[in-house]
Tab-separated table of C-alpha atoms and ligand atoms in Angstrom:
chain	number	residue	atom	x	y	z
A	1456	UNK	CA	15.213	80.418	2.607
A	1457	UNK	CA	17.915	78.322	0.849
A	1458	UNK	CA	16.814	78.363	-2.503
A	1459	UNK	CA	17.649	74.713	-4.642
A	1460	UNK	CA	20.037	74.922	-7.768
A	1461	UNK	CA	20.423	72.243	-9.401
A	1462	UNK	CA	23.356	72.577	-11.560
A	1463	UNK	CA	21.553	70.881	-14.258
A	1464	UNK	CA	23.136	67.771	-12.727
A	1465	UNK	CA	22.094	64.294	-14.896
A	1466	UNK	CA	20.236	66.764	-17.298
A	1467	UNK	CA	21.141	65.612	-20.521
A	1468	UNK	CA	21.160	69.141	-23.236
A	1469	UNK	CA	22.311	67.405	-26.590
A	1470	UNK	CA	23.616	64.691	-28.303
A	1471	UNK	CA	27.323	65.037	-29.109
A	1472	UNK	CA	29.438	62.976	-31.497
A	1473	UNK	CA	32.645	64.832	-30.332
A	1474	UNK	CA	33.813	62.893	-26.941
A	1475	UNK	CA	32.494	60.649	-24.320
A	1476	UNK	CA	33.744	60.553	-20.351
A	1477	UNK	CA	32.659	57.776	-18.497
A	1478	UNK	CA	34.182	57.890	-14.953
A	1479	UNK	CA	32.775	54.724	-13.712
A	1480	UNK	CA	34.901	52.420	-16.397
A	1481	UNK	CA	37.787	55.069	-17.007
A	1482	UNK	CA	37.124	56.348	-19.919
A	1483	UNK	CA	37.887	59.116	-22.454
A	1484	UNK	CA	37.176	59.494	-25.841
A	1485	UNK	CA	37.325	61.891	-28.421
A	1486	UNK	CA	35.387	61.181	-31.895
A	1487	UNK	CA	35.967	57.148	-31.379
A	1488	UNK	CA	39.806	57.329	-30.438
A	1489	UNK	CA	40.796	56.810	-27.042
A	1490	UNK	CA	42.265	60.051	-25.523
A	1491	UNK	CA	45.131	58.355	-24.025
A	1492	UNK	CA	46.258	56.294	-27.360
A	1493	UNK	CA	45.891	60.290	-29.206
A	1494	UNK	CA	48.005	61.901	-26.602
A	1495	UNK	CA	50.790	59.738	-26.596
A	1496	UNK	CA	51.230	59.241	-30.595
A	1497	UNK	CA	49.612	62.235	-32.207
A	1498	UNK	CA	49.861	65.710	-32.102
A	1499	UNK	CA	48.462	68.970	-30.982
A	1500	UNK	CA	47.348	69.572	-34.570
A	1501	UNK	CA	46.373	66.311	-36.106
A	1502	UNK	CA	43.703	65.868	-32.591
A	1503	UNK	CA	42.444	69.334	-32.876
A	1504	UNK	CA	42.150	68.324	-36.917
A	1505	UNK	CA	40.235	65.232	-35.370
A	1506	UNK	CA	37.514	67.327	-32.992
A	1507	UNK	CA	36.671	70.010	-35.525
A	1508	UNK	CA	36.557	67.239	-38.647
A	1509	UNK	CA	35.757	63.886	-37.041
A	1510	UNK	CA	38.641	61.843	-38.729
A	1511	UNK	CA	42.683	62.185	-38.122
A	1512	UNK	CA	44.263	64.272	-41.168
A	1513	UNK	CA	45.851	62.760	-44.164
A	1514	UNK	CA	49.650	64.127	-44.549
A	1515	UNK	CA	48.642	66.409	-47.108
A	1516	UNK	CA	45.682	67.544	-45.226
A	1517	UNK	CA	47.726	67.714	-41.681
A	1518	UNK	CA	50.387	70.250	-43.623
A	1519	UNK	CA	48.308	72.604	-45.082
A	1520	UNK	CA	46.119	72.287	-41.596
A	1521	UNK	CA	49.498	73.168	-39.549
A	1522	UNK	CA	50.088	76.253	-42.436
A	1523	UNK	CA	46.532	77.430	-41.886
A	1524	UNK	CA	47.310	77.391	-37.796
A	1525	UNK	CA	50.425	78.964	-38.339
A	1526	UNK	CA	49.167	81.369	-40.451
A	1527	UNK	CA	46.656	82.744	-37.360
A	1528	UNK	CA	49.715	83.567	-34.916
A	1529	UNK	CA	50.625	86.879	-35.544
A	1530	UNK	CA	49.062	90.082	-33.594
A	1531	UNK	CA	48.030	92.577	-35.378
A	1532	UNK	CA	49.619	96.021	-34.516
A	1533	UNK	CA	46.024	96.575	-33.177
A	1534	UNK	CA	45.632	94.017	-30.917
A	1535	UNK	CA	48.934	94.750	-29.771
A	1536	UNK	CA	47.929	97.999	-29.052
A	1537	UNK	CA	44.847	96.695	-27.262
A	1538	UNK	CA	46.947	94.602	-25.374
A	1539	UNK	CA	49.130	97.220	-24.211
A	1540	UNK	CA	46.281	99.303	-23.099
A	1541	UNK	CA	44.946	96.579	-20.622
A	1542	UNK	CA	45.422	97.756	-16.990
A	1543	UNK	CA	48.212	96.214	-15.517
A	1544	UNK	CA	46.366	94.765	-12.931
A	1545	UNK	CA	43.521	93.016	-15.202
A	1546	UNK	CA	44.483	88.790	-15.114
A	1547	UNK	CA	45.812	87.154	-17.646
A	1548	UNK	CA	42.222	85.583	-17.943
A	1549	UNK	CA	40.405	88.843	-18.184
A	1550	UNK	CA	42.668	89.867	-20.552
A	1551	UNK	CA	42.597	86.706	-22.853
A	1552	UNK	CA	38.248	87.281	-22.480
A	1553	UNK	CA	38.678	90.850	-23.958
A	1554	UNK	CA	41.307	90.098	-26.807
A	1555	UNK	CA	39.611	87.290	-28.096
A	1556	UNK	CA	36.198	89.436	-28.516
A	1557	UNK	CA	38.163	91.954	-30.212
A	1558	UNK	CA	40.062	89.564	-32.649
A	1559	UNK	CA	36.693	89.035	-34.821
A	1560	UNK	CA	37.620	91.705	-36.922
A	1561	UNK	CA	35.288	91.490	-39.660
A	1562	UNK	CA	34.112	88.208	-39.243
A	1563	UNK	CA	31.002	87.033	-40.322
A	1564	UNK	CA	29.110	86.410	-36.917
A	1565	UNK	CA	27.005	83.404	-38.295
A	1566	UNK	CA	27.066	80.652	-38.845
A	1567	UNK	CA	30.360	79.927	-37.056
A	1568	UNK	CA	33.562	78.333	-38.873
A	1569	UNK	CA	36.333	76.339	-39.041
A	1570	UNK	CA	38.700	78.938	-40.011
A	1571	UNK	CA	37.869	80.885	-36.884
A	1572	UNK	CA	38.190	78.341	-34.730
A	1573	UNK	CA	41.827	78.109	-36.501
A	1574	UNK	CA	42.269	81.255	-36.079
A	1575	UNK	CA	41.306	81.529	-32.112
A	1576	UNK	CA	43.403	78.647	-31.345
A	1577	UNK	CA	46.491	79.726	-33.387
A	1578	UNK	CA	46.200	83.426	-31.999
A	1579	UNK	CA	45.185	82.070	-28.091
A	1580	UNK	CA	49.656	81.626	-27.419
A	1581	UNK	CA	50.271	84.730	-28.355
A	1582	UNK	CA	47.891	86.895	-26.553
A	1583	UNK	CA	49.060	84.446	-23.537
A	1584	UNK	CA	52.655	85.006	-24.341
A	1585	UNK	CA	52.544	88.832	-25.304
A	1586	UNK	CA	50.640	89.561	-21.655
A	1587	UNK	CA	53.117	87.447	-19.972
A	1588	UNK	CA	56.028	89.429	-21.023
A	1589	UNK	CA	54.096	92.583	-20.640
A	1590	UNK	CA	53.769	91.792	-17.249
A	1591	UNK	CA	56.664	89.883	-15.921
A	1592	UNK	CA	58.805	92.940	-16.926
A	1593	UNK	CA	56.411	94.701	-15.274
A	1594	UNK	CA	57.307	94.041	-11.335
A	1595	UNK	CA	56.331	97.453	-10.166
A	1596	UNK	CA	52.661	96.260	-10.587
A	1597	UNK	CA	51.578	94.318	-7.142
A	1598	UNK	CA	49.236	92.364	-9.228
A	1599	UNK	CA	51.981	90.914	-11.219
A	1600	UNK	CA	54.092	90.236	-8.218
A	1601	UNK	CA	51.972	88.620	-6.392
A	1602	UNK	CA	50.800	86.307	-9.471
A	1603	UNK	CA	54.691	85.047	-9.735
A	1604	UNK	CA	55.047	84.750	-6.471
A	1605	UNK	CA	55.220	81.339	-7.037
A	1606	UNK	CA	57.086	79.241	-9.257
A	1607	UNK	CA	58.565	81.760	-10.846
A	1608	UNK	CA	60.411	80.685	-14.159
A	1609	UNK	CA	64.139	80.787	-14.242
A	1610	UNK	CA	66.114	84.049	-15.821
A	1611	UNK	CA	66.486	83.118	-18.821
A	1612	UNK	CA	62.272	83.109	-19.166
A	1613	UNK	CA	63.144	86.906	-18.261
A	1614	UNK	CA	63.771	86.894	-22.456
A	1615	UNK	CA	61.876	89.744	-24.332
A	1616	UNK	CA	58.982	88.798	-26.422
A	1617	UNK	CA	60.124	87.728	-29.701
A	1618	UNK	CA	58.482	85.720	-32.613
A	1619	UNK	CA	60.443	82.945	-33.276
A	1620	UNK	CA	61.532	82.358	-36.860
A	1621	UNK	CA	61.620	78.681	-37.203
A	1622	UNK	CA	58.929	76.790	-38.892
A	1623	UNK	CA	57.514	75.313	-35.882
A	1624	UNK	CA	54.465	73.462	-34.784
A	1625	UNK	CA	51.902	74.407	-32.274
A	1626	UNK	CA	52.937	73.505	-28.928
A	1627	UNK	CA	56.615	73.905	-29.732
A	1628	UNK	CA	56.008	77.137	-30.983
A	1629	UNK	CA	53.683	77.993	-27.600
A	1630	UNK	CA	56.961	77.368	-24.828
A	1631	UNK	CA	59.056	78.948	-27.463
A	1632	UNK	CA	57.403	82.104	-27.206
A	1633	UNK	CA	56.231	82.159	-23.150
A	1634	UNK	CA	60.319	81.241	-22.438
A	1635	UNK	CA	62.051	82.783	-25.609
A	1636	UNK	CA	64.279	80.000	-26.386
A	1637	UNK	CA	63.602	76.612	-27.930
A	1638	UNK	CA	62.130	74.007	-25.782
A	1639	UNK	CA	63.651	70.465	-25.501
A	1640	UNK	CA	62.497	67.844	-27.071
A	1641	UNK	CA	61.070	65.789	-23.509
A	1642	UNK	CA	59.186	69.013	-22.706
A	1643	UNK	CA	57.488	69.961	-25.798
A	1644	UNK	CA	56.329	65.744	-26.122
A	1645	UNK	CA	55.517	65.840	-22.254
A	1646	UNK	CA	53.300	69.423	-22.867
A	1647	UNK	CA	51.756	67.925	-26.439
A	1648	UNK	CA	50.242	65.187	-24.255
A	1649	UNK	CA	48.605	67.219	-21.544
A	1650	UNK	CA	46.919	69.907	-23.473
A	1651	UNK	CA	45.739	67.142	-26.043
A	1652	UNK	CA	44.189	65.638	-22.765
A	1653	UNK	CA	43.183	68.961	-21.741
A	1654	UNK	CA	41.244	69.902	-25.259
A	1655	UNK	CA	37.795	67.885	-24.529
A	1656	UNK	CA	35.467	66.418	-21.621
A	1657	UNK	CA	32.507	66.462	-22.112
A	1658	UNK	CA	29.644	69.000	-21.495
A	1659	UNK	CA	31.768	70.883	-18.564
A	1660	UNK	CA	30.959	74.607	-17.508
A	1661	UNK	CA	33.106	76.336	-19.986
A	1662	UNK	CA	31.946	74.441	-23.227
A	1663	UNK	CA	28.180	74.721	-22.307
A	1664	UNK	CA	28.635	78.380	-22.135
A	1665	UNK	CA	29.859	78.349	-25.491
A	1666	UNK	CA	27.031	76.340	-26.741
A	1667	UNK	CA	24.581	78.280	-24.997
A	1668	UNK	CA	25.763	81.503	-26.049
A	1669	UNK	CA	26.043	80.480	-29.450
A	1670	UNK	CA	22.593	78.813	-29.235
A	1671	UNK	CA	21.384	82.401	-29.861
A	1672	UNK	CA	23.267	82.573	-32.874
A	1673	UNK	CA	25.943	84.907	-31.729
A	1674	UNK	CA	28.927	84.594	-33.315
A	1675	UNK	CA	32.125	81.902	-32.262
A	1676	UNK	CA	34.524	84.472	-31.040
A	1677	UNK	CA	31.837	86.036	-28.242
A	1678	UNK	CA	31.018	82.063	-27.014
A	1679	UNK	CA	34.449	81.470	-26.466
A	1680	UNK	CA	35.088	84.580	-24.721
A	1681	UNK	CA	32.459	83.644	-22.435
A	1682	UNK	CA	33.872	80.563	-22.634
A	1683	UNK	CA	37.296	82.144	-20.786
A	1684	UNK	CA	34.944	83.785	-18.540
A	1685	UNK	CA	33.490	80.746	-16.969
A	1686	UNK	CA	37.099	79.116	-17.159
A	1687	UNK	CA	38.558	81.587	-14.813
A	1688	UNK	CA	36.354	80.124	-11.803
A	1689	UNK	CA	38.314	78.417	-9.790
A	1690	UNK	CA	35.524	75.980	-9.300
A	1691	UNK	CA	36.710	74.841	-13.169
A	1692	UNK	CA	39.950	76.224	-14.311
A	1693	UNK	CA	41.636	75.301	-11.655
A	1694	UNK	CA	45.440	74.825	-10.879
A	1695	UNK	CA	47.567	71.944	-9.941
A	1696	UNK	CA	49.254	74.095	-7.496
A	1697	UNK	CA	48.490	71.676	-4.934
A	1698	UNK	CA	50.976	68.627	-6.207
A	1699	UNK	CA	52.913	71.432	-7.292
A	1700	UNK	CA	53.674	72.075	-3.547
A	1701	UNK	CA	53.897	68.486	-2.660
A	1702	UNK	CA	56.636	67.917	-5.664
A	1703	UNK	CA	58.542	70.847	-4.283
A	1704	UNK	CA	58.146	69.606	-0.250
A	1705	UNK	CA	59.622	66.176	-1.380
A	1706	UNK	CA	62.296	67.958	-3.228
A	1707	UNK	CA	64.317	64.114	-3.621
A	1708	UNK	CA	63.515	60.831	-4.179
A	1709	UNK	CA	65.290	59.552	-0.737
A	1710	UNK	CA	62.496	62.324	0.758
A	1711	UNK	CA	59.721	60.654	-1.046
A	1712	UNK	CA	58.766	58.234	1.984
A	1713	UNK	CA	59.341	60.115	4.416
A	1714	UNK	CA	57.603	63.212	3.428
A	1715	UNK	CA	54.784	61.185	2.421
A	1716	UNK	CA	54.194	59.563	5.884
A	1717	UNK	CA	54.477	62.526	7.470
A	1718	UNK	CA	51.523	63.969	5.692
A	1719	UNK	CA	49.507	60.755	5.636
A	1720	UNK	CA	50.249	60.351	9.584
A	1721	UNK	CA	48.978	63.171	10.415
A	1722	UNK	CA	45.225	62.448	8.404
A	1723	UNK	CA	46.146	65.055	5.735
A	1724	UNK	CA	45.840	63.880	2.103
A	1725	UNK	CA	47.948	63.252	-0.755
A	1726	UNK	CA	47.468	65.832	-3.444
A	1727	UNK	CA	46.858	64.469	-6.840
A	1728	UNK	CA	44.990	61.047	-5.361
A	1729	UNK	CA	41.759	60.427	-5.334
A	1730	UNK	CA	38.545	61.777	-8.075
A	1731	UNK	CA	34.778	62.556	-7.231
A	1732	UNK	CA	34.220	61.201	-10.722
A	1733	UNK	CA	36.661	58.805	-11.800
A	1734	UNK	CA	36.565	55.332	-9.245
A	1735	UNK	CA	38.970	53.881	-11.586
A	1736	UNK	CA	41.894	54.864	-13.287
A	1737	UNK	CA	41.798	58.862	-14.947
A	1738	UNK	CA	43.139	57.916	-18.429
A	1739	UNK	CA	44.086	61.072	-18.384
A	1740	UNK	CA	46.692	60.117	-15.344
A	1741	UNK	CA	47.539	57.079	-17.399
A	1742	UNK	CA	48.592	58.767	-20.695
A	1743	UNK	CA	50.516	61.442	-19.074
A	1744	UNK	CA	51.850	58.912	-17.030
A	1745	UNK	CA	53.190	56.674	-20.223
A	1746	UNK	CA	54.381	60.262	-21.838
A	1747	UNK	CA	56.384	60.890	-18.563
A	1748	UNK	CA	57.879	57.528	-17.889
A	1749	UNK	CA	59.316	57.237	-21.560
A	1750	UNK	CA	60.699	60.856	-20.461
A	1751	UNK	CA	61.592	61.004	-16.968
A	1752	UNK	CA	65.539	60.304	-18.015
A	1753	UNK	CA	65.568	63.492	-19.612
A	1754	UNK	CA	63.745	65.808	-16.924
A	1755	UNK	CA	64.255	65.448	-13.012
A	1756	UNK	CA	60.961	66.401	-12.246
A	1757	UNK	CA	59.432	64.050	-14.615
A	1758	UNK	CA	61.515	61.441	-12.879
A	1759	UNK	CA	61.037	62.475	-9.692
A	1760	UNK	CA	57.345	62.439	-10.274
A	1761	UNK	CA	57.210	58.891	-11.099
A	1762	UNK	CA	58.789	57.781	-8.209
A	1763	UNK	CA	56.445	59.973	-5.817
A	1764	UNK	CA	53.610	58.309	-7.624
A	1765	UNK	CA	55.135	55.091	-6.889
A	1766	UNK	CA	55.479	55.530	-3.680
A	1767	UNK	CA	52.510	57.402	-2.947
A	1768	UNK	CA	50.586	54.444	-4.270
A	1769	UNK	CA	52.545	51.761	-2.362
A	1770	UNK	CA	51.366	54.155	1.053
A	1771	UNK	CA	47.572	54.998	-0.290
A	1772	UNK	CA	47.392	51.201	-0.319
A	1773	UNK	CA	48.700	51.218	3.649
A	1774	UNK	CA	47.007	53.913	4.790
A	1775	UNK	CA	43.278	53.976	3.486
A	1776	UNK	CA	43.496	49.605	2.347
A	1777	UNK	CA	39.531	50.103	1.495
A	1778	UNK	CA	39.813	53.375	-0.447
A	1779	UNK	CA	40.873	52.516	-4.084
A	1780	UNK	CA	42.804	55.411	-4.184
A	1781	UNK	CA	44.353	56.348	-7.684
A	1782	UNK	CA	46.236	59.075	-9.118
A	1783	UNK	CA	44.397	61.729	-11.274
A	1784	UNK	CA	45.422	64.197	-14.038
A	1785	UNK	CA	45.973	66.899	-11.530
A	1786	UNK	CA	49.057	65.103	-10.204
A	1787	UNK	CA	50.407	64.544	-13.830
A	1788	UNK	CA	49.461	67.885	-15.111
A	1789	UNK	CA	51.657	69.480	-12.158
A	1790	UNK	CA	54.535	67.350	-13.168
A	1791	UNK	CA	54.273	68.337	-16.657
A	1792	UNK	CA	54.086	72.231	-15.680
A	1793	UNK	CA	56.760	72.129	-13.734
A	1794	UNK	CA	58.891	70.524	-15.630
A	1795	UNK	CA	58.466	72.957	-18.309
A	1796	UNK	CA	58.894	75.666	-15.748
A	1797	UNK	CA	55.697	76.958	-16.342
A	1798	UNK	CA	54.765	79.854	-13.964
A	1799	UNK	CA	51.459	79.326	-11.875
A	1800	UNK	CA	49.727	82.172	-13.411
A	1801	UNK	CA	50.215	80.680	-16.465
A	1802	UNK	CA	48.353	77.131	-15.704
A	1803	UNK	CA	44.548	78.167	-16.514
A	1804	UNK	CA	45.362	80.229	-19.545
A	1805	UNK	CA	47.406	77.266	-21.113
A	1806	UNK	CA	44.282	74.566	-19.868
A	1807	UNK	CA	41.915	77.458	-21.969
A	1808	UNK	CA	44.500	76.890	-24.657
A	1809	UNK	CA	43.743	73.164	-25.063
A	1810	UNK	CA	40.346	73.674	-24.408
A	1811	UNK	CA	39.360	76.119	-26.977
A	1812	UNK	CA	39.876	73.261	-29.509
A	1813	UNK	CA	36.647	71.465	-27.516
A	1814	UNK	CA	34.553	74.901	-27.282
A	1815	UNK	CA	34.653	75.364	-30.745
A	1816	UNK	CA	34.531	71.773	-31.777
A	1817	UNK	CA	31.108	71.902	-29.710
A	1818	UNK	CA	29.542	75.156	-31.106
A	1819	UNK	CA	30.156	74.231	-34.854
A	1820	UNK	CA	28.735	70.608	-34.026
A	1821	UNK	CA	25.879	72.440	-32.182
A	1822	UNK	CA	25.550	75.276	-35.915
A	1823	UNK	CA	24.389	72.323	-37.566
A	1824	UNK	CA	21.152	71.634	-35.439
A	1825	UNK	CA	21.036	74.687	-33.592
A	1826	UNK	CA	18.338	75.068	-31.000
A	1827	UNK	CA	18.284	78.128	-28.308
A	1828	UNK	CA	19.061	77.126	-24.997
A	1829	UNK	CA	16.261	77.864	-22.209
A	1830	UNK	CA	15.702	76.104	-19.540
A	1831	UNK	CA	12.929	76.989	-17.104
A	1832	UNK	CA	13.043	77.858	-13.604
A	1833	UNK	CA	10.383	77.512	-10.698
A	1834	UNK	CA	8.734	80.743	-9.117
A	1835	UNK	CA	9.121	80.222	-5.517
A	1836	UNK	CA	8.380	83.703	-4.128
A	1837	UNK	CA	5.443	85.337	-3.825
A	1838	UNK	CA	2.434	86.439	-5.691
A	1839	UNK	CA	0.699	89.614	-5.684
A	1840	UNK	CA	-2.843	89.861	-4.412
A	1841	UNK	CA	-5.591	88.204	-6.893
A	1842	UNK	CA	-3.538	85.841	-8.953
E	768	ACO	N1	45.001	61.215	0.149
E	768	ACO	C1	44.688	60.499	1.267
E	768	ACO	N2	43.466	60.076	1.552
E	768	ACO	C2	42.494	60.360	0.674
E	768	ACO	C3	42.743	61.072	-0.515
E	768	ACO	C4	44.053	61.502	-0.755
E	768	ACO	N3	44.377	62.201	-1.855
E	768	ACO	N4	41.584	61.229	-1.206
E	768	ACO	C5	40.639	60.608	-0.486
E	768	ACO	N5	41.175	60.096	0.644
E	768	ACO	C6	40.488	59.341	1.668
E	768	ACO	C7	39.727	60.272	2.603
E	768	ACO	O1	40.512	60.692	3.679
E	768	ACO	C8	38.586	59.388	3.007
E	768	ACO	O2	39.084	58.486	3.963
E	768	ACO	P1	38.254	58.195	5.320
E	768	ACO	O3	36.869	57.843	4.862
E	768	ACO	O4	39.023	57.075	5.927
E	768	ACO	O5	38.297	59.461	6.095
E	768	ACO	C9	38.282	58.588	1.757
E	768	ACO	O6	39.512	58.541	1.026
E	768	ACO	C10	37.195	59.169	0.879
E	768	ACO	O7	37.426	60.570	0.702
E	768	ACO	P2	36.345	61.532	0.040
E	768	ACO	O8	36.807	62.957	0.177
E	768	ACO	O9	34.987	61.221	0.524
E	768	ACO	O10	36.456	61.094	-1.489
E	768	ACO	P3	35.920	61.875	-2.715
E	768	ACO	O11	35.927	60.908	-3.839
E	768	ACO	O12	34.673	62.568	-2.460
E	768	ACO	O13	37.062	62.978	-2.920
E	768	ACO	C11	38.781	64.273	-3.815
E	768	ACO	C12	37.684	63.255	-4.107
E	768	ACO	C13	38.160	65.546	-3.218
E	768	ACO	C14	39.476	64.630	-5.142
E	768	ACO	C15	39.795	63.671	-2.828
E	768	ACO	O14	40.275	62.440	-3.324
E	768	ACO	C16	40.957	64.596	-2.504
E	768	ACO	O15	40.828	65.466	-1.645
E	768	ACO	N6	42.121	64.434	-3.195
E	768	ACO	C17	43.252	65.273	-2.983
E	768	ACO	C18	43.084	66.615	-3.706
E	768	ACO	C19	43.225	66.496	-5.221
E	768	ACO	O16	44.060	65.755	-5.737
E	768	ACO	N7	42.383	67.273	-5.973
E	768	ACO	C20	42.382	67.281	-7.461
E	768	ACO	C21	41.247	66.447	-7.980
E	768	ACO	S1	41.346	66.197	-9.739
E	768	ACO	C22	40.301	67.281	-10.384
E	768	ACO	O17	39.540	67.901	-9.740
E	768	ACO	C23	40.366	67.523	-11.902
C-alpha cells in the first residue's frame, strides 16, 4: 500500500514577522521591505542586521555590526584541525553539517542568540573556503574530481588559502577567500544581490528544521546543522547547473537564437523559465535582473545573460503564446555564479551561506514563544488481537 504524506502542504505552523512570499502577486518580503528594493541598494550586512533585528542599522550600529561579523571569521587552530581530519571524500555539505556542530564551543545551548547567529554566519565562508582549498589541491581524491568536473574555476582560483588582510566586508571578503585575490567591483555587487535574495523564503524545508529542532530547546548551532542537512537534498538546495549549461551551449550572443530554437523545436524547455509557484514575475529574477543589467558592461556573462533572457522571452512568447512563461531566480542565480567563476560544488554551500541568516532569524523569533513541534500521524496498519 502507498502510504499518503502530506508534506504538511497549506498547514500553517506559526506566525512569522520575518518575511512573506506570495507567488500568486510576485512577492517577497523581508520584515516590511521588499526583497528586491534590499538587494539592489543594501548590503549583505545591513539585511542580515534587518532579519535578526527587524529594522535596517543606523551607521553607528551597521559598523560595529560589520566589526562583530568580522570578528567571527577566523578558525580556530581546532577547527582547522577538525577540518583537516574530514575524509576527503565527505561533501562540502557534510562537512559544513559537522563543523558548524563543533563550533559551539562553550556556548550556552539556550536560549539561542544573536551573537551566535553572528558568529555562524561570519565563520560559514571560511569553513566553505578552507574545505575548498583542502580539496581542490587535493585531485588525487575521485570525489574531488568528479565534484569540479564542471566549471572548474580558472588557475589563478588554484591560490593557497590565505586570510586576506584588508578590512573587508562580508561578501567581498567571501570570493576573496574561495579565489585568493580581490574580487571586482561588478562581481562582489552582482553576488551581494543574490545571496541577500537567497537569505529568506518563507517556512521552506531547511528553516523548519531549524525551528523544529530548536522547538525542543536545543541549542542554535545543532538547528542549523540540521539545517545544512536538509539543505543538501537536492529536492531544496539545488543548483542552477541547468542554465549554467544553457549559458555555456549559447556561448555568443549571435548563437542566442539559434540555439534557442533548436531546443524549443525540438519540445525541450528553456532552463531558467517557468515556476510551480510564482505565475508572475520571481522578484527574485527581477532584482538580480536590475543588479545585472546596471553590470553587464563590466562582465560578459552578465551581458550575455541579458541578452539570452531577451531573447528567450521574445521565443517563450512564440512558442507556448498561452503559457505566461517568465524567467525565475534560477536563471539569474546561474548568471551570477558564473560570472564570479564560482565552481558547481560550490553553489549549495554559498545558497546555505545566505540562508543561515533566515534559519537563525527564524529560531530566535521562534525563542521568544517557543512551543515543541509535534504533529500527529494516523495509524494505518494493523492492530493486535483484542484492541
Ligand atoms: N521552456 C519551455 N516551455 C516550458 C517551460 C520552459 N522553461 N516551462 C514550462 N513550459 C511549458 C511546458 O512545456 C508546458 O507546455 P505544454 O502544456 O504546451 O506542453 C507548459 O509550459 C506548462 O508546463 P508545466 O511543467 O506544467 O509547468 P509547471 O509550472 O508545473 O512547471 C517548471 C514549472 C517545472 C519550473 C517548468 O517551468 C520547467 O521545467 N522549467 C525549466 C526548468 C527550470 O528552470 N527549473 C528551475 C525552477 S526555479 C526553482 O525551482 C527555484
Amino acid at each position: 500500500m502507498k502510504l499518503k504524506v502530506t508534506g504538511l502542504e497549506g498547514v500553517v505552523a506559526a506566525e512569522t514577522e520575518i518575511g512573506y512570499v506570495n507567488g500568486v502577486s510576485g512577492q517577497l518580503v523581508y520584515r516590511g521591505y521588499a526583497a528586491k528594493e534590499l538587494a539592489v541598494h543594501h548590503s549583505f550586512e545591513e539585511v542580515a542586521f534587518l532579519l535578526w533585528h527587524g529594522e535596517l542599522p543606523d551607521e553607528l550600529q551597521l559598523k560595529e555590526f560589520k566589526k562583530k561579523l568580522a570578528s567571527s571569521r577566523r578558525l580556530t587552530p581546532e577547527l582547522k584541525q577538525l577540518l583537516d581530519a574530514m575524509p576527503k571524500e565527505a561533501s562540502m555539505m557534510s562537512v559544513m553539517m559537522a563543523v558548524i556542530a563543533a563550533s559551539s564551543g562553550s556556548a550556552p545551548s539556550w536560549p539561542p542568540t544573536i551573537e551566535q547567529a553572528i558568529h555562524m554566519t561570519g565563520i560559514l565562508p571560511s569553513i566553505i573556503a578552507y574545505r575548498y582549498h583542502q580539496t581542490h589541491s587535493a585531485h588525487s581524491s575521485q570525489a574531488a574530481e568528479s565534484e569540479h568536473r564542471e566549471h572548474a574555476p580558472d588557475s589563478k582560483h588554484d591560490a593557497d588559502w590565505s586570510e586576506p588582510t584588508e578590512d573587508l566586508d562580508h561578501v567581498a571578503y567571501y570570493l576573496h577567500l574561495l579565489f585568493g585575490r580581490p574580487a571586482s567591483p561588478a562581481h562582489i555587487r552582482a553576488m551581494n544581490a543574490y545571496m541577500i535574495l537567497a537569505m529568506e523564503h518563507g517556512l521552506n524545508a531547511s528553516t523548519f528544521t531549524a525551528r523544529v529542532v530548536s522547538s525542543t530547546e536545543s541549542d542554535l548551532y545543532s538547528a542549523v546543522a540540521a539545517a545544512i542537512g536538509a539543505m543538501k537534498g537536492p529536492l531544496h538546495g539545488g543548483a542552477p547547473s541547468g542554465v549554467i549549461k544553457l549559458l555555456e551551449d549559447i556561448g555568443s550572443k549571435e548563437q542566442a537564437e539559434p540555439c534557442m530554437r533548436a531546443i524549443l523545436g525540438q519540445g525541450e524547455r528553456l532552463m531558467g523559465f517557468g515556476h510551480r509557484i510564482y505565475k508572475t514575475q520571481d522578484p527574485r529574477a527581477e532584482a538580480l535582473r536590475e543588479v545585472t543589467t546596471a553590470l553587464a558592461g563590466d562582465d560578459p556573462w552578465l551581458d550575455l545573460a541579458q541578452h539570452a533572457e531577451q531573447t528567450a522571452i521574445r521565443l517563450l512568447a512564440e512558442y507556448k503564446p498561452d503559457r505566461k512563461l517568465f524567467t525565475n531566480v534560477e536563471f539569474y542565480a546561474a548568471a551570477v555564479m558564473r560570472a564570479v567563476q564560482m565552481p558547481s560544488m560550490l553553489f549549495t554551500p554559498t545558497f546555505t551561506a545566505a540562508r543561515i541568516v533566515g534559519w537563525t532569524a527564524h529560531v530566535l523569533e521562534q525563542s521568544q514563544n517557543n512551543r515543541i513541534f509535534r504533529p500527529q500521524s494516523t495509524y494505518v496498519g494493523p492492530m493486535p488481537a483484542g484492541y
